[in-house]
XYZ file of C-alpha atoms in Angstrom:
364
model
C -10.867 -44.176 29.495
C -11.174 -42.804 32.928
C -12.339 -39.528 34.126
C -8.807 -38.042 34.363
C -7.890 -39.283 30.945
C -10.711 -37.507 29.551
C -10.251 -34.438 31.407
C -6.598 -33.979 30.050
C -7.878 -34.781 26.704
C -10.461 -31.938 27.070
C -7.629 -29.505 28.312
C -5.301 -30.073 25.844
C -8.012 -29.824 23.231
C -8.956 -26.416 24.584
C -5.259 -25.515 25.225
C -4.305 -26.267 21.423
C -7.803 -24.263 20.161
C -6.593 -21.464 22.385
C -2.975 -21.385 21.072
C -4.240 -21.291 17.803
C -6.766 -18.877 18.019
C -4.159 -16.131 19.901
C -1.665 -16.441 17.021
C -4.505 -15.414 14.733
C -5.903 -13.124 17.084
C -5.726 -9.476 15.343
C -4.666 -6.042 17.389
C -5.390 -3.505 14.741
C -8.580 -2.560 12.641
C -8.632 0.349 10.255
C -12.253 2.521 9.635
C -13.343 5.792 8.528
C -15.885 7.807 9.689
C -17.020 11.271 8.709
C -14.270 11.430 5.972
C -11.477 10.547 8.622
C -9.359 7.612 9.583
C -9.398 5.674 12.828
C -7.332 3.136 13.857
C -8.636 0.993 16.660
C -11.765 3.295 17.147
C -9.300 6.117 17.685
C -8.730 9.182 15.556
C -5.199 8.942 13.787
C -2.817 11.586 14.897
C -5.714 12.487 17.671
C -5.709 16.157 18.579
C -3.140 16.855 16.392
C -2.628 20.475 14.688
C 0.237 21.639 12.850
C 0.606 25.340 11.697
C -2.810 25.698 12.170
C -3.844 22.462 10.030
C -5.802 19.559 11.828
C -3.823 16.236 11.462
C -6.056 14.064 13.056
C -7.845 11.674 11.061
C -5.301 11.673 8.048
C -3.432 8.752 7.110
C 0.449 9.668 6.079
C 1.880 7.076 4.130
C 4.600 5.820 1.781
C 5.182 4.197 -1.582
C 6.953 0.807 -0.529
C 5.300 -1.433 -3.360
C 8.465 -3.747 -3.547
C 7.914 -5.524 -0.290
C 6.973 -8.978 -1.751
C 8.707 -8.197 -4.998
C 10.048 -11.231 -7.348
C 11.235 -11.798 -10.668
C 9.961 -14.867 -12.192
C 11.737 -14.258 -15.397
C 15.344 -16.249 -15.533
C 16.286 -13.734 -18.294
C 15.880 -10.751 -16.115
C 16.266 -11.694 -12.327
C 19.895 -10.832 -12.439
C 19.220 -7.264 -12.965
C 18.234 -7.061 -9.035
C 21.154 -8.748 -7.452
C 22.744 -7.489 -4.332
C 25.958 -6.094 -4.385
C 27.054 -7.911 -1.521
C 25.643 -11.462 -2.675
C 25.786 -11.340 -6.425
C 22.102 -12.709 -6.302
C 18.786 -11.500 -6.206
C 17.113 -12.822 -2.677
C 13.144 -12.378 -2.303
C 13.112 -13.295 1.337
C 15.816 -11.167 2.169
C 14.108 -7.958 0.627
C 11.045 -9.044 2.749
C 12.972 -9.654 5.920
C 14.573 -6.212 5.472
C 11.452 -4.416 4.947
C 9.555 -5.977 8.126
C 13.100 -4.751 10.299
C 12.486 -1.286 9.289
C 8.728 -0.867 9.728
C 8.994 -0.174 13.360
C 11.357 2.385 12.527
C 8.967 4.479 9.950
C 6.100 4.100 12.865
C 8.327 6.059 15.402
C 8.493 8.904 12.934
C 4.547 8.857 12.593
C 4.119 6.578 9.376
C 0.804 4.946 9.690
C 0.423 3.445 6.282
C 2.500 2.318 3.145
C 1.290 0.909 -0.192
C 1.985 -2.410 -1.214
C 1.442 -4.046 -4.442
C 1.085 -7.301 -5.378
C 2.409 -6.806 -9.196
C 4.822 -4.305 -7.790
C 5.747 -1.217 -9.596
C 8.511 -0.248 -12.057
C 11.935 -1.448 -9.915
C 13.784 1.440 -11.964
C 11.179 3.893 -10.745
C 9.771 4.574 -14.492
C 10.106 2.419 -17.488
C 8.022 1.805 -20.585
C 9.300 -1.985 -21.499
C 8.674 -4.243 -18.398
C 9.907 -7.442 -19.380
C 10.434 -8.977 -15.673
C 7.506 -10.960 -14.175
C 6.537 -9.884 -10.922
C 2.988 -10.899 -10.213
C 1.559 -12.836 -7.472
C -0.931 -14.726 -9.669
C -0.926 -17.359 -12.075
C -2.488 -16.990 -15.471
C -5.619 -17.916 -14.190
C -5.807 -15.771 -11.151
C -4.811 -18.214 -8.581
C -2.662 -17.254 -5.905
C 1.120 -17.604 -5.542
C 2.055 -19.168 -2.013
C 5.690 -17.847 -1.984
C 4.275 -14.187 -2.553
C 1.394 -14.616 0.318
C 3.791 -16.143 2.761
C 5.983 -12.884 2.540
C 2.828 -10.722 2.602
C 1.851 -12.549 5.487
C 4.977 -11.263 7.296
C 4.698 -7.658 6.881
C 0.982 -7.638 7.467
C 1.520 -9.402 10.603
C 4.073 -7.243 11.586
C 1.616 -3.997 10.508
C -1.190 -5.349 12.731
C 1.111 -5.612 15.486
C 2.268 -2.226 14.969
C -0.955 -0.538 14.532
C -0.321 0.208 10.939
C -2.938 0.268 8.465
C -1.203 -0.657 4.705
C -2.703 -0.178 1.713
C -2.636 -3.029 -0.478
C -2.580 -3.114 -4.453
C -3.726 -5.703 -6.469
C -2.570 -4.858 -9.810
C 0.075 -2.764 -11.720
C -0.325 -1.661 -15.467
C 3.234 -3.198 -15.942
C 2.291 -6.862 -15.057
C -1.463 -7.207 -15.910
C -0.674 -8.755 -19.010
C 0.168 -11.823 -17.161
C -3.300 -12.489 -16.409
C -5.034 -14.394 -19.197
C -8.456 -12.723 -19.392
C -10.803 -10.908 -17.358
C -12.136 -13.807 -15.614
C -8.471 -14.150 -14.490
C -8.843 -10.586 -13.154
C -11.847 -11.273 -11.333
C -10.393 -14.444 -9.800
C -7.537 -12.626 -8.431
C -9.564 -9.929 -6.845
C -11.720 -12.854 -5.142
C -8.775 -15.008 -4.170
C -7.050 -12.111 -2.476
C -9.882 -11.018 -0.729
C -10.600 -14.350 0.768
C -7.171 -14.973 1.893
C -7.093 -11.774 3.613
C -10.559 -12.667 5.360
C -9.086 -15.889 6.020
C -6.274 -14.263 8.311
C -8.604 -12.052 9.593
C -7.060 -9.168 8.718
C -8.792 -5.897 9.614
C -6.146 -3.100 9.073
C -5.505 -3.447 5.289
C -6.982 -0.965 2.819
C -7.391 -2.081 -0.682
C -6.157 -0.374 -3.934
C -7.582 -2.058 -6.965
C -5.068 -0.993 -8.979
C -2.366 1.657 -9.441
C -3.102 4.216 -11.912
C -6.199 2.804 -13.486
C -6.094 5.069 -16.546
C -2.313 4.005 -17.637
C -1.995 1.287 -20.051
C -3.972 -1.557 -18.508
C -4.662 -4.472 -21.037
C -8.009 -5.648 -19.693
C -10.887 -3.327 -19.888
C -12.216 -4.239 -16.248
C -8.908 -2.470 -15.172
C -9.569 0.667 -16.839
C -11.297 3.758 -15.777
C -14.665 3.191 -17.177
C -15.270 -0.175 -15.687
C -12.784 -0.569 -12.380
C -16.060 0.469 -10.287
C -17.020 -3.389 -11.064
C -14.083 -4.339 -9.119
C -14.268 -1.922 -6.369
C -18.018 -3.347 -6.097
C -16.660 -6.880 -6.025
C -14.491 -6.146 -2.935
C -17.318 -4.256 -1.371
C -19.352 -7.256 -1.722
C -17.207 -9.480 0.085
C -17.929 -9.402 3.614
C -17.145 -11.979 6.420
C -18.483 -11.809 9.867
C -19.810 -8.204 9.375
C -16.560 -6.870 7.876
C -15.664 -5.938 4.498
C -12.314 -4.135 3.315
C -12.165 -0.499 2.583
C -11.540 -0.091 -0.997
C -10.551 2.653 -3.684
C -8.427 2.812 -6.855
C -5.865 5.448 -8.230
C -5.056 7.362 -11.476
C -2.106 9.068 -12.868
C -0.404 12.212 -11.608
C -2.462 15.225 -11.480
C -5.707 13.384 -12.601
C -9.179 13.984 -10.735
C -10.722 10.598 -10.468
C -14.079 10.223 -12.382
C -17.815 9.759 -10.899
C -18.038 6.170 -11.073
C -14.397 5.764 -8.818
C -15.709 8.533 -6.499
C -19.005 7.064 -5.890
C -17.852 3.614 -5.409
C -14.782 4.041 -3.442
C -14.602 4.631 0.490
C -11.700 6.719 0.072
C -10.041 8.585 -2.799
C -6.635 7.966 -4.112
C -4.676 11.227 -5.718
C -1.420 11.106 -7.384
C 1.041 13.743 -7.225
C 3.620 12.921 -9.871
C 4.008 15.723 -12.461
C 2.578 18.509 -10.275
C 5.401 20.768 -9.859
C 3.375 23.489 -8.209
C 2.155 22.784 -4.821
C -0.654 25.053 -5.115
C -1.594 22.724 -7.970
C -2.169 20.037 -5.232
C -4.681 21.898 -3.431
C -6.615 22.876 -6.720
C -6.341 18.927 -7.309
C -8.225 18.210 -4.023
C -10.613 20.664 -4.394
C -11.621 19.814 -7.989
C -11.682 16.056 -6.557
C -14.152 17.362 -3.746
C -16.628 18.657 -6.492
C -16.883 15.785 -8.763
C -20.607 14.712 -8.839
C -21.375 11.962 -6.223
C -18.615 13.026 -3.832
C -19.245 12.744 -0.452
C -17.509 13.089 2.903
C -14.523 10.646 2.192
C -10.918 10.895 2.961
C -8.663 12.075 0.186
C -5.582 10.297 -0.107
C -2.237 10.998 -2.048
C -0.231 7.336 -2.105
C 2.252 8.338 -4.468
C 3.947 11.731 -5.212
C 7.757 11.828 -6.352
C 7.966 15.395 -5.276
C 10.006 16.762 -2.361
C 11.863 20.217 -1.387
C 11.098 19.108 2.321
C 13.224 21.923 3.375
C 10.855 24.303 2.047
C 7.760 25.887 3.596
C 5.615 25.170 0.709
C 6.124 21.687 -1.043
C 3.526 18.947 -2.029
C 3.463 17.461 1.375
C 2.595 20.474 3.036
C 0.149 21.849 0.315
C -1.663 18.559 0.701
C -1.692 18.843 4.408
C -3.110 22.412 4.234
C -6.171 20.729 1.956
C -6.795 18.351 4.752
C -5.349 15.334 2.683
C -2.903 12.700 3.773
C 0.038 12.469 1.761
C 2.228 9.555 0.569
C 6.160 9.615 -0.339
C 7.230 8.310 -3.633
C 11.142 7.583 -4.362
C 13.179 5.590 -6.615
C 17.063 5.782 -7.227
C 17.641 8.121 -9.801
C 20.417 8.007 -12.463
C 24.119 7.054 -10.939
C 22.719 7.396 -7.323
C 23.800 4.776 -4.762
C 22.052 1.785 -3.146
C 20.683 3.948 -0.282
C 18.335 5.701 -2.441
C 14.903 5.235 -3.029
C 12.325 2.755 -1.634
C 10.998 1.561 -5.280
C 14.320 0.440 -7.044
C 15.254 -2.903 -6.435
C 17.060 -4.003 -4.901
C 15.689 -1.683 -1.737
C 17.797 -0.365 0.962
C 14.491 -0.095 3.204
C 16.382 2.032 5.864
C 16.214 5.759 6.309
C 19.725 6.385 4.838
C 19.709 9.227 2.246
C 19.078 12.619 2.366
C 15.719 12.424 0.675
C 14.560 9.555 3.142
C 15.764 11.763 5.786
C 13.823 15.012 4.617
C 10.603 12.964 4.392
C 10.675 11.366 7.736
C 12.020 14.506 9.575
C 9.293 16.406 8.302
C 6.473 13.706 8.739
C 7.637 13.684 12.377
C 7.183 17.427 12.769
C 3.885 17.395 11.065
C 2.499 14.528 13.171
C 3.953 15.109 16.224
C 5.535 11.673 16.869
């Protein structure tokens, strides 16, 4: 082999390595300092105030947990068919999600909650016979789910968004065989996120840890063990920020408050906006609380045309707020972000009300 050939091979190797790196190089990193969120070391909503309330450092969000939804139960999958095609299509669902992300961001939405076991596709339901879980019974990752997740997280990274990724949902955790499977799933997800070098993802171990979980390690008394597991998995000096949530109106317990990097609250069932302020204040008084951000990432109360609503109350208490909406009885396809199949656009009056108020508050 002559010198020119050797040089050419070396060039091609370096070019290939650079191309591979450039495909995975990340643009967005989320961090927390002194109770405030930063994206790429800049305060979110920097210098923004609204009606005398500081907005900078908050993380406004929406519950979009069905972004990677599928149903592996042949008996129930027919429930989610699109009206135009008369069939369910998990890739279409994710494609349409990704297509709307830049629109959400243009209104000031910097975060959204996904969940690898979704949420009730009816909004609320007791019996949940569908199978929507990104894990095998032993906690291994199902590739199709993670291909869809990668499309969403890549787009979020490109846009400068910081999604909250939920790992478990109480309607689906029974699809994991035992506690070791739960631990395996947590480890496998965090390892996968590290392998993709994401730094824009916040972790929510499970949605509403105090609601009907089968596995004790996902229940309030022990869920901090999984929070600590996530925190222990560091790579190249980086670890993922992590928390978990409780049901509507609940104040988190001391073990979760101490272990979490940020505190998640839900406003479901809280009809009086003043009670939102009281919930935030009570959370700050829990033993072990330090200056950590408080984030609502689920609240199904609206009244966005009124001066005082759960959103504005949360802002007045310096807590981030998250919109939760589903298709109610006899409503059309355009309603809600949790009901499957989902219209991921801003096409209903409730969605428009939220995003218009979001834009006003954040100054986008």
